[in-house]
Coordinates of C-alpha atoms in Angstrom, one line a residue:
Chain S
X1 CA -149.5 66.1 143.1
X2 CA -149.0 70.0 145.6
X3 CA -148.1 68.0 148.7
X4 CA -145.6 65.6 147.5
X5 CA -144.0 69.2 146.6
X6 CA -144.1 69.5 149.8
X7 CA -140.6 68.2 150.7
X8 CA -137.5 68.7 149.0
X9 CA -135.1 66.7 150.7
X10 CA -134.0 63.3 149.6
X11 CA -135.2 61.8 152.6
X12 CA -137.3 58.7 152.6
X13 CA -138.5 59.7 156.2
X14 CA -139.3 63.0 157.5
X15 CA -140.1 63.9 161.6
X16 CA -140.6 66.2 163.1
X17 CA -142.6 67.0 166.0
X18 CA -144.7 64.5 165.4
X19 CA -147.0 63.6 168.2
X20 CA -149.8 61.0 168.3
X21 CA -152.8 61.4 171.7
X22 CA -155.4 59.3 172.1
X23 CA -158.2 59.6 174.4
X24 CA -158.5 56.8 176.9
X25 CA -160.9 55.6 179.4
X26 CA -159.9 54.4 182.9
X27 CA -162.9 52.5 185.0
X28 CA -161.3 51.3 188.2
X29 CA -162.1 47.4 188.6
X30 CA -165.2 45.1 189.8
X31 CA -169.8 46.7 189.8
X32 CA -168.9 50.0 191.1
X33 CA -165.8 50.9 188.8
X34 CA -168.3 49.9 186.1
X35 CA -171.1 51.2 186.8
X36 CA -168.9 55.3 187.9
X37 CA -167.6 54.7 184.4
X38 CA -171.1 54.5 182.9
X39 CA -172.6 57.1 184.9
X40 CA -169.7 59.7 184.1
X41 CA -166.7 57.7 182.2
X42 CA -163.0 59.2 183.1
X43 CA -161.2 60.0 180.3
X44 CA -157.3 60.8 180.2
X45 CA -155.6 62.0 176.7
X46 CA -152.6 59.3 176.9
X47 CA -149.8 59.9 174.1
X48 CA -148.1 57.2 172.2
X49 CA -145.9 59.3 170.8
X50 CA -144.8 62.9 171.1
X51 CA -141.7 65.2 169.6
X52 CA -140.1 62.4 167.2
X53 CA -137.8 64.0 164.7
X54 CA -136.7 61.2 162.3
X55 CA -135.1 61.7 159.4
X56 CA -134.0 58.0 157.0
X57 CA -132.7 58.4 153.9
X58 CA -133.0 56.0 150.8
X59 CA -131.4 52.2 150.8
X60 CA -131.3 52.7 154.9
X61 CA -132.1 49.6 157.8
X62 CA -133.5 51.0 160.8
X63 CA -134.1 48.7 163.4
X64 CA -136.6 50.8 166.0
X65 CA -136.2 49.2 169.0
X66 CA -137.9 49.4 173.0
X67 CA -140.4 47.6 175.4
X68 CA -144.1 46.5 174.7
X69 CA -145.9 49.9 174.4
X70 CA -143.4 52.1 174.1
X71 CA -144.8 54.0 170.7
X72 CA -143.5 52.4 168.3
X73 CA -146.2 50.8 166.6
X74 CA -148.1 53.6 167.0
X75 CA -144.6 55.9 165.3
X76 CA -145.3 53.2 162.9
X77 CA -149.6 53.2 162.4
X78 CA -148.5 57.7 161.2
X79 CA -146.3 56.8 159.0
X80 CA -148.0 54.5 156.6
X81 CA -150.7 56.8 157.2
X82 CA -152.9 54.3 159.3
X83 CA -153.7 57.3 161.6
X84 CA -153.8 60.9 161.9
X85 CA -150.9 62.5 164.0
X86 CA -151.9 64.8 166.7
X87 CA -149.7 67.4 165.9
X88 CA -146.3 67.9 163.9
X89 CA -145.4 67.3 160.4
X90 CA -144.4 63.2 158.6
X91 CA -143.6 63.8 155.0
X92 CA -142.8 60.2 153.8
X93 CA -141.8 59.4 150.3
X94 CA -142.4 62.7 149.4
X95 CA -146.4 62.4 151.0
X96 CA -147.8 64.0 153.6
X97 CA -149.2 59.8 154.7
X98 CA -152.9 60.1 156.8
X99 CA -153.8 61.9 153.3
X100 CA -153.2 58.5 151.3
X101 CA -152.9 59.6 148.1
X102 CA -152.1 56.5 145.3
X103 CA -149.1 56.5 144.5
X104 CA -148.3 56.9 148.3
X105 CA -149.5 53.0 149.1
X106 CA -148.1 51.8 146.1
X107 CA -144.2 52.8 146.6
X108 CA -144.9 51.7 150.8
X109 CA -145.7 48.7 152.5
X110 CA -146.2 47.2 155.3
X111 CA -146.1 43.3 157.2
X112 CA -148.0 43.3 160.8
X113 CA -145.9 40.0 161.5
X114 CA -149.3 39.4 164.3
X115 CA -151.6 39.8 162.0
X116 CA -152.7 38.2 158.9
X117 CA -153.1 41.2 155.5
X118 CA -153.4 38.2 153.2
X119 CA -157.0 36.3 153.0
X120 CA -156.8 32.9 155.1
X121 CA -159.8 31.5 153.2
X122 CA -158.1 31.4 149.2
X123 CA -154.7 30.0 148.9
X124 CA -151.3 32.5 148.4
X125 CA -151.5 32.6 144.9
X126 CA -155.2 34.1 144.5
X127 CA -153.9 36.9 147.0
X128 CA -151.1 37.6 145.1
X129 CA -152.5 37.8 142.1
X130 CA -155.0 40.5 143.5
X131 CA -151.8 42.6 145.2
X132 CA -151.3 42.4 141.3
X133 CA -154.4 44.3 140.4
X134 CA -154.3 46.8 143.4
X135 CA -150.6 47.4 142.7
X136 CA -150.9 47.4 138.8
X137 CA -147.6 45.3 138.9
X138 CA -147.4 44.0 135.2
X139 CA -147.9 40.6 133.9
X140 CA -144.0 39.7 133.4
X141 CA -143.3 41.3 136.3
X142 CA -145.4 40.1 138.6
X143 CA -144.4 36.7 137.4
X144 CA -140.6 36.5 137.3
X145 CA -141.6 38.0 141.0
X146 CA -143.3 35.4 142.5
X147 CA -141.1 33.1 141.1
X148 CA -138.0 35.0 142.2
X149 CA -139.2 35.8 145.6
X150 CA -140.9 32.3 146.1
X151 CA -137.8 30.7 145.1
X152 CA -135.6 32.5 147.7
X153 CA -138.4 31.8 150.3
X154 CA -138.5 28.1 149.6
X155 CA -142.7 28.1 149.6
X156 CA -143.3 28.0 145.7
X157 CA -144.4 24.8 146.3
X158 CA -147.2 26.4 148.3
X159 CA -148.4 28.7 145.9
X160 CA -151.7 26.7 145.7
X161 CA -153.1 25.5 149.6
X162 CA -154.4 27.4 151.6
X163 CA -153.8 30.2 153.6
X164 CA -155.2 28.9 157.0
X165 CA -153.7 25.2 156.0
X166 CA -149.8 27.0 156.5
X167 CA -147.8 27.1 159.4
X168 CA -146.7 30.1 160.7
X169 CA -143.4 30.3 159.2
X170 CA -144.9 29.8 156.0
X171 CA -147.8 31.8 156.7
X172 CA -145.4 34.6 157.2
X173 CA -143.0 34.0 154.3
X174 CA -146.5 34.1 152.0
X175 CA -147.4 38.0 153.6
X176 CA -142.7 39.4 152.9
X177 CA -143.8 37.8 149.0
X178 CA -147.4 40.0 149.3
X179 CA -145.4 42.8 150.9
X180 CA -142.9 42.9 148.5
X181 CA -144.7 41.8 145.8
X182 CA -144.7 45.2 144.3
X183 CA -141.4 45.9 144.6
X184 CA -142.4 49.3 147.4
X185 CA -139.7 52.5 148.3
X186 CA -140.5 51.5 151.3
X187 CA -141.1 48.6 153.3
X188 CA -141.7 48.5 157.3
X189 CA -141.8 45.7 159.1
X190 CA -143.3 45.2 162.3
X191 CA -142.2 42.5 164.3
X192 CA -141.4 40.0 161.1
X193 CA -140.0 37.3 162.9
X194 CA -142.5 36.8 166.5
X195 CA -143.6 33.7 166.9
X196 CA -141.7 32.0 164.5
X197 CA -138.8 29.0 165.9
X198 CA -134.9 29.8 165.6
X199 CA -134.5 27.9 161.6
X200 CA -137.2 30.7 160.3
X201 CA -136.2 33.5 162.2
X202 CA -133.3 33.0 160.6
X203 CA -133.8 32.3 157.4
X204 CA -136.3 35.4 157.2
X205 CA -133.0 37.2 158.3
X206 CA -131.7 35.8 155.5
X207 CA -133.4 36.6 153.4
X208 CA -134.0 40.4 154.0
X209 CA -130.0 41.2 153.8
X210 CA -129.7 39.5 150.3
X211 CA -133.2 41.4 149.1
X212 CA -132.5 44.5 150.7
X213 CA -128.7 44.0 148.5
X214 CA -129.7 43.3 145.0
X215 CA -132.8 45.9 145.7
X216 CA -132.0 49.0 147.9
X217 CA -135.2 49.6 149.8
X218 CA -135.7 52.0 152.5
X219 CA -136.6 49.3 156.0
X220 CA -137.8 50.0 158.8
X221 CA -137.7 46.8 160.9
X222 CA -138.8 46.2 165.1
X223 CA -138.4 43.5 166.1
X224 CA -137.8 42.3 170.3
X225 CA -135.4 39.5 169.1
X226 CA -131.9 41.2 168.7
X227 CA -129.8 39.0 166.6
X228 CA -133.1 41.1 163.4
X229 CA -131.2 43.2 164.9
X230 CA -128.0 43.3 165.4
X231 CA -128.0 40.8 161.7
X232 CA -130.4 43.4 159.5
X233 CA -130.0 46.8 160.9
X234 CA -126.9 49.1 160.8
X235 CA -129.1 52.1 162.5
X236 CA -131.0 52.1 165.9
X237 CA -133.2 54.3 167.2
X238 CA -134.5 54.2 170.7
X239 CA -138.5 54.6 171.5
X240 CA -139.6 55.0 174.7
X241 CA -142.2 56.3 176.4
X242 CA -142.8 57.8 173.1
X243 CA -139.5 59.7 172.8
X244 CA -136.7 59.1 170.9
X245 CA -134.0 58.7 172.9
X246 CA -131.8 57.0 171.2
X247 CA -130.5 57.3 167.4
X248 CA -127.4 56.2 165.8
X249 CA -125.2 53.0 164.5
X250 CA -125.2 49.8 166.2
X251 CA -121.7 50.4 167.5
X252 CA -122.9 53.5 169.2
X253 CA -125.5 51.8 170.6
X254 CA -123.2 48.8 172.6
X255 CA -120.5 51.8 173.5
X256 CA -124.0 53.6 175.5
X257 CA -122.9 52.2 178.8
X258 CA -118.5 52.4 177.8
X259 CA -116.0 51.0 176.3
X260 CA -116.7 47.4 178.1
X261 CA -115.7 43.9 177.2
X262 CA -118.1 40.6 178.6
X263 CA -115.8 38.0 179.3
X264 CA -117.3 34.9 180.4
X265 CA -114.9 32.1 183.0
X266 CA -115.4 28.7 183.8
X267 CA -113.5 27.7 187.2
X268 CA -112.4 23.5 188.0
X269 CA -113.7 23.9 191.2
X270 CA -115.6 26.3 193.1
X271 CA -114.3 29.8 193.7
X272 CA -114.7 32.6 196.4
X273 CA -116.5 35.6 195.2
X274 CA -116.1 37.5 197.6
X275 CA -112.5 37.9 196.9
X276 CA -111.6 41.4 196.0
X277 CA -110.8 40.9 192.4
X278 CA -114.3 40.4 191.1
X279 CA -115.1 44.3 192.8
X280 CA -116.3 46.6 189.6
X281 CA -116.7 43.6 187.6
X282 CA -120.7 43.5 188.1
X283 CA -120.1 39.4 188.3
X284 CA -122.6 37.5 187.1
X285 CA -122.3 33.7 188.9
X286 CA -123.2 30.4 187.5
X287 CA -125.3 28.3 189.7
X288 CA -122.6 25.9 190.9
X289 CA -119.7 29.1 191.7
X290 CA -117.9 27.5 188.4
X291 CA -119.0 30.1 186.7
X292 CA -118.7 33.8 186.2
X293 CA -119.4 36.3 183.6
X294 CA -117.8 39.3 183.6
X295 CA -118.5 43.2 182.5
X296 CA -114.9 44.9 182.1
X297 CA -113.7 48.2 180.3
X298 CA -111.8 48.1 177.5
X299 CA -108.4 49.3 178.8
X300 CA -108.2 46.9 181.8
X301 CA -108.8 43.7 180.2
X302 CA -105.6 42.4 179.5
X303 CA -104.6 44.0 183.8
X304 CA -107.7 42.0 185.0
X305 CA -107.8 39.2 183.1
X306 CA -104.0 37.7 184.2
X307 CA -104.6 38.2 187.7
X308 CA -107.9 36.4 187.7
X309 CA -106.2 33.6 185.4
X310 CA -102.8 33.8 187.8
X311 CA -105.6 33.8 191.4
X312 CA -108.1 31.1 190.0
X313 CA -108.2 27.7 188.2
X314 CA -109.4 28.4 184.9
X315 CA -110.3 26.0 182.5
X316 CA -112.5 28.4 180.0
X317 CA -111.9 32.2 179.1
X318 CA -114.1 33.6 175.8
X319 CA -114.7 37.5 175.2
X320 CA -117.1 39.2 173.3
X321 CA -118.1 43.5 173.5
X322 CA -121.2 42.9 175.8
X323 CA -124.1 41.7 173.7
X324 CA -126.9 44.2 172.8
X325 CA -129.7 42.6 174.5
X326 CA -127.9 43.2 177.6
X327 CA -126.8 46.7 176.9
X328 CA -131.0 47.2 175.8
X329 CA -131.7 45.4 178.8
X330 CA -129.8 47.7 181.0
X331 CA -131.1 50.5 179.3
X332 CA -134.9 50.3 179.8
X333 CA -133.7 49.4 183.2
X334 CA -131.9 52.5 183.0
X335 CA -133.3 55.1 180.8
X336 CA -131.1 57.6 183.0
X337 CA -128.2 56.6 181.4
X338 CA -129.2 57.3 178.0
X339 CA -127.2 60.5 176.6
X340 CA -129.6 63.6 177.1
Chain V
X1 CA -163.6 53.6 135.0
X2 CA -159.4 53.1 133.5
X3 CA -159.3 49.1 132.6
X4 CA -156.9 48.2 135.1
X5 CA -159.6 50.2 137.8
X6 CA -162.1 47.6 136.4
X7 CA -159.8 44.8 136.6
X8 CA -159.4 45.1 140.4
X9 CA -162.3 45.6 140.4
X10 CA -163.3 41.8 138.5
X11 CA -160.9 40.3 141.0
X12 CA -161.7 41.5 143.0
X13 CA -165.5 40.5 142.6
X14 CA -163.6 36.8 142.0
X15 CA -161.7 36.4 145.1
X16 CA -164.8 37.4 146.9
X17 CA -166.8 34.8 145.1
X18 CA -164.0 31.9 146.3
X19 CA -164.4 33.2 149.3
X20 CA -167.9 32.7 149.9
X21 CA -167.8 30.1 148.2
X22 CA -164.9 28.1 150.5
X23 CA -167.7 27.1 153.1
X24 CA -170.8 25.2 150.9
X25 CA -172.8 24.7 152.8
X26 CA -172.3 27.9 155.9
X27 CA -172.6 29.5 152.3
X28 CA -175.6 28.1 151.4
X29 CA -177.5 28.3 154.8
X30 CA -176.6 31.8 155.0
X31 CA -178.2 32.8 151.2
X32 CA -181.4 31.0 151.7
X33 CA -182.0 29.7 155.4
X34 CA -183.1 32.9 156.9
X35 CA -185.4 34.2 154.4
X36 CA -187.0 30.8 153.7
X37 CA -187.7 29.9 157.2
X38 CA -189.3 33.7 157.4
X39 CA -191.8 33.1 154.3
X40 CA -192.2 29.8 155.8
X41 CA -194.1 31.4 158.6
X42 CA -195.6 34.2 157.2
X43 CA -196.9 32.2 155.0
X44 CA -198.8 30.0 157.5
X45 CA -199.5 33.2 159.9
X46 CA -201.8 34.9 156.4
X47 CA -203.3 32.1 155.4
X48 CA -204.8 30.5 158.6
X49 CA -206.3 34.2 159.1
X50 CA -207.4 34.5 155.8
X51 CA -209.0 30.8 156.6
X52 CA -210.0 31.6 160.1
X53 CA -212.1 34.6 158.4
X54 CA -213.6 31.6 155.8
X55 CA -212.0 33.8 152.9
X56 CA -213.0 37.3 151.3
X57 CA -210.0 39.9 151.6
X58 CA -208.3 42.4 153.7
X59 CA -207.6 45.8 152.2
X60 CA -207.9 44.5 148.9
X61 CA -205.8 41.7 149.0
X62 CA -207.3 38.3 149.0
X63 CA -205.6 34.9 150.3
X64 CA -204.5 34.5 147.4
X65 CA -203.0 37.5 146.4
X66 CA -201.6 37.8 149.8
X67 CA -200.1 34.5 149.7
X68 CA -198.0 35.7 146.2
X69 CA -197.3 39.1 147.3
X70 CA -195.8 37.0 150.3
X71 CA -193.5 34.6 148.2
X72 CA -192.7 37.5 145.9
X73 CA -192.0 39.2 149.8
X74 CA -189.7 36.6 150.1
X75 CA -187.9 36.3 146.5
X76 CA -187.3 40.5 147.5
X77 CA -185.9 39.8 150.3
X78 CA -183.1 37.4 149.1
X79 CA -182.1 39.9 147.4
X80 CA -182.5 43.0 148.9
X81 CA -182.4 42.2 152.8
X82 CA -179.7 39.3 152.3
X83 CA -176.0 40.8 152.1
X84 CA -174.9 41.7 155.9
X85 CA -171.7 44.2 155.6
X86 CA -171.4 43.3 159.5
X87 CA -167.3 42.7 159.1
X88 CA -167.1 46.3 158.4
X89 CA -167.7 46.9 162.3
X90 CA -166.3 44.1 162.7
X91 CA -163.5 45.5 160.4
X92 CA -162.8 48.2 162.5
X93 CA -162.8 47.2 166.3
X94 CA -160.6 44.9 165.6
X95 CA -157.9 46.9 163.5
X96 CA -158.5 44.1 160.3
X97 CA -159.6 47.5 159.1
X98 CA -155.5 48.9 158.3
X99 CA -155.2 46.6 155.5
X100 CA -157.1 48.0 153.4
X101 CA -156.6 50.9 154.0
X102 CA -153.0 50.2 152.6
X103 CA -153.9 48.6 149.3
X104 CA -154.0 51.1 146.9
X105 CA -157.7 50.2 146.3
X106 CA -160.4 52.8 148.5
X107 CA -161.3 50.1 151.8
X108 CA -165.7 50.9 149.9
X109 CA -164.3 50.1 146.5
X110 CA -163.9 46.5 148.3
X111 CA -166.6 45.8 150.5
X112 CA -168.8 47.1 147.3
X113 CA -167.1 44.6 144.9
X114 CA -167.9 41.6 147.8
X115 CA -171.7 43.2 147.6
X116 CA -171.3 42.7 144.2
X117 CA -169.8 39.2 144.5
X118 CA -172.5 38.4 146.9
X119 CA -175.4 39.5 144.7
X120 CA -174.6 37.3 141.7
X121 CA -175.0 33.9 144.0
X122 CA -177.1 35.6 145.3
X123 CA -179.4 35.7 141.6
X124 CA -178.2 32.1 140.9
X125 CA -180.2 31.4 144.4
X126 CA -183.4 33.4 143.4
X127 CA -183.6 32.0 139.5
X128 CA -183.9 28.3 141.7
X129 CA -186.1 29.9 143.6
X130 CA -188.3 30.9 141.4
X131 CA -188.1 27.9 139.1
X132 CA -189.4 25.9 142.3
X133 CA -192.1 28.0 143.5
X134 CA -193.7 28.1 140.1
X135 CA -192.6 24.7 139.9
X136 CA -194.8 23.8 143.3
X137 CA -197.9 26.4 142.3
X138 CA -197.3 28.6 144.8
X139 CA -196.6 31.7 141.7
X140 CA -199.4 31.8 139.0
X141 CA -197.3 31.7 136.0
X142 CA -194.8 34.6 135.5
X143 CA -195.0 37.6 133.6
X144 CA -191.4 38.3 131.9
X145 CA -191.0 41.5 131.4
X146 CA -192.4 42.2 135.7
X147 CA -189.7 39.7 136.9
X148 CA -187.2 41.4 134.8
X149 CA -188.5 44.4 135.6
X150 CA -189.1 43.4 139.5
X151 CA -185.4 41.7 139.9
X152 CA -183.3 45.1 137.8
X153 CA -185.5 47.1 140.8
X154 CA -184.2 44.9 143.2
X155 CA -181.1 44.9 142.5
X156 CA -181.4 48.3 142.5
X157 CA -183.1 48.8 145.7
X158 CA -180.1 46.3 147.6
X159 CA -177.5 48.5 147.1
X160 CA -179.3 51.3 148.8
X161 CA -179.3 48.4 152.3
X162 CA -175.8 48.1 151.1
X163 CA -175.7 51.9 151.4
X164 CA -177.7 52.0 155.2
X165 CA -175.9 48.7 156.5
X166 CA -172.9 49.9 155.4
X167 CA -173.5 53.0 157.4
X168 CA -174.2 51.4 160.6
X169 CA -170.8 49.6 160.1
X170 CA -169.1 52.8 160.1
X171 CA -170.6 53.6 163.3
X172 CA -167.8 51.3 165.1
X173 CA -165.6 54.3 164.5
X174 CA -168.0 55.9 167.1
X175 CA -168.7 52.8 169.3
X176 CA -167.2 50.0 171.2
X177 CA -170.6 48.0 169.5
X178 CA -172.7 48.1 166.4
X179 CA -175.0 45.0 166.4
X180 CA -177.7 46.7 168.3
X181 CA -178.7 49.2 167.0
X182 CA -178.4 47.1 163.3
X183 CA -181.0 44.8 164.7
X184 CA -182.9 47.7 165.9
X185 CA -182.9 49.3 161.9
X186 CA -183.2 45.8 160.9
X187 CA -186.7 45.3 163.0
X188 CA -187.9 48.5 161.5
X189 CA -187.1 47.1 158.2
X190 CA -188.7 44.3 158.1
X191 CA -191.9 46.1 160.0
X192 CA -192.7 49.4 157.9
X193 CA -190.7 48.2 154.6
X194 CA -194.1 45.4 154.1
X195 CA -192.1 42.6 154.5
X196 CA -194.6 40.9 157.4
X197 CA -197.8 43.2 156.9
X198 CA -198.6 44.9 153.3
X199 CA -197.6 48.7 154.1
X200 CA -201.6 48.5 152.4
X201 CA -202.5 47.3 155.7
X202 CA -201.4 50.2 158.4
X203 CA -203.2 53.5 159.1
X204 CA -203.1 55.9 156.2
X205 CA -201.3 58.4 158.8
X206 CA -198.4 55.9 158.7
X207 CA -198.8 54.6 155.2
X208 CA -198.7 58.8 154.4
X209 CA -195.8 59.0 156.6
X210 CA -193.8 55.8 154.9
X211 CA -193.8 57.0 151.8
X212 CA -190.4 59.9 153.4
X213 CA -188.3 57.0 154.6
X214 CA -186.7 54.3 152.1
X215 CA -188.8 51.7 153.4
X216 CA -191.3 51.0 151.0
X217 CA -188.4 50.5 148.4
X218 CA -187.0 47.7 150.8
X219 CA -189.8 45.0 150.1
X220 CA -192.8 46.4 149.2
X221 CA -192.9 48.9 145.6
X222 CA -190.3 46.0 143.9
X223 CA -192.3 43.1 145.4
X224 CA -195.7 45.2 143.7
X225 CA -193.4 46.1 140.3
X226 CA -193.4 41.7 140.5
X227 CA -196.8 41.4 140.6
X228 CA -197.6 44.2 138.3
X229 CA -199.7 46.0 140.5
X230 CA -197.6 48.7 142.0
X231 CA -199.4 51.8 141.7
X232 CA -196.3 54.9 141.7
X233 CA -194.7 55.2 138.3
X234 CA -191.4 53.2 137.6
X235 CA -189.4 56.3 136.3
X236 CA -190.2 58.6 139.9
X237 CA -189.5 55.5 142.2
X238 CA -186.0 55.1 140.4
X239 CA -185.8 58.5 141.1
X240 CA -186.3 58.7 144.2
X241 CA -184.7 54.9 145.3
X242 CA -181.4 57.2 143.8
X243 CA -181.8 59.7 145.6
X244 CA -181.7 57.7 148.5
X245 CA -178.9 56.6 148.0
X246 CA -176.8 59.2 146.6
X247 CA -178.2 60.7 149.8
X248 CA -177.2 58.5 152.3
X249 CA -173.4 58.2 150.1
X250 CA -172.9 61.0 150.6
X251 CA -174.0 60.6 154.0
X252 CA -171.3 57.3 154.1
X253 CA -168.7 59.1 152.7
X254 CA -169.2 62.2 155.4
X255 CA -168.8 60.1 158.3
X256 CA -165.8 57.5 156.8
X257 CA -163.5 60.8 156.4
X258 CA -164.6 62.0 160.2
X259 CA -164.5 58.1 161.9
X260 CA -160.8 57.6 160.0
X261 CA -159.6 60.5 161.8
X262 CA -160.3 59.1 164.8
X263 CA -158.6 55.3 164.3
X264 CA -156.1 54.0 165.9
X265 CA -156.1 50.6 164.3
X266 CA -155.8 48.7 167.5
X267 CA -154.7 45.1 167.9
X268 CA -151.7 45.8 166.0

């Protein structure tokens, strides 16, 4: 296809200045607002994604982070050809997504944690067979793949149960199977673990780790569960207000707020919270005043810890890097702390 | 069409059949009940009208012919007007269309396969209904040639109905709710197709006007073909019908391409 030739690099995803604008109607509350909106609707242009540049190479796993409404899903919709960009260029696997050529559709997959793509009224296996035909998967390859994926996800015994009778976790596993049956080159996972219990979440994370190791599939993952991101994504892209605000390794992301250690301490009895030793350590006190969480500069960790240990009756002490969840929370509340 | 493509159609039709039959009571009611209620009312109204006049004929229809016409229009309704592509507008509005945009099998093919599956089931229903109408003497002995040609023509008309319905569904790209337009269209389709009052009973000017619309194909023409009383050549009717299907198909294709640019995949 001629539009495939437009891309000469080896990027799986390449976006330049990608922008999506929507026309939205604003309505004031109440009957008067309804009437006004009916007679003269107040339309505003909303920029869901603005000037977005992104390069993703083959086999990469990228975590797309951001609060609700940041523009992550709109970006995904543009990358999969579901919605047309307003401006800018997007190339995915060498194709222009919105043209949606069949070869492009055969090579991608999208899992939406909040929407089922399987047919609820029929058993999963029937859906798989339908997808086998759509994606033109040879019979022997299909049988092998269905059984190995079913084994990995532990759902083989549920193949012939109607989808609507499955639990949320079981259904999500079937969705994952459906999206991987054709061995896509690019797999986009939009909140794949939403609503699942911690055991099911871990199961799905482990599955993807093993799957990616084996198949070298390029994966884009959005999730509000930082455990998903930490377990799977060496690279993070943070989206805020439709713009890319961070793009780097998970290690760099953890250090955006500085090289600080996260220290937890417990005491044998309540301690003086006003003591000057706590200054500059952002103490987060437990209810009883017998435990505290501190943020201490890596270089000052030894000295400050010794001072506290020798002043107060510490009975427990632990230290770790600043959790990514806390980094994200801090950055969402204070976006000015982000570089650039 | 390649073997692989045929395989995709066949499997989609087979899955659609399974889905239709998953809810048996709902399926039966969806297939027969709406048309049955309509024919029961129609049949009795016309019988009462003729009986109150003490027989005779109305615009060339005797009571017997009118009642036969109503029975055949019931059969045509089952084949032509029963399928609803309501779910297309809902899929657009709620973002469910997304899945169909991702599969390497075009969305319209999916809806068309669903339609074919429905028509396969409906054909079975029609055979049973025809047998019952004949068994209970609502219809005279059947002319097998007229029945076969009538069935084939009705199936072709059902394609026209599908294209019209599909086109209305596409309006959801621009409008939040499209059901009211469909209801209005269904009302006109019933009225002007001759489903309730045969077109021959309309004023001549209206009859002439309707000849330039697709409405007569929706009931009157196929019902007359079944009865063996069609005044138009089958070939010219078929060519005109194919023209309507082609023209509306082109409109649907243009609307699809334009509408897709507005699709926001809401809800995901």
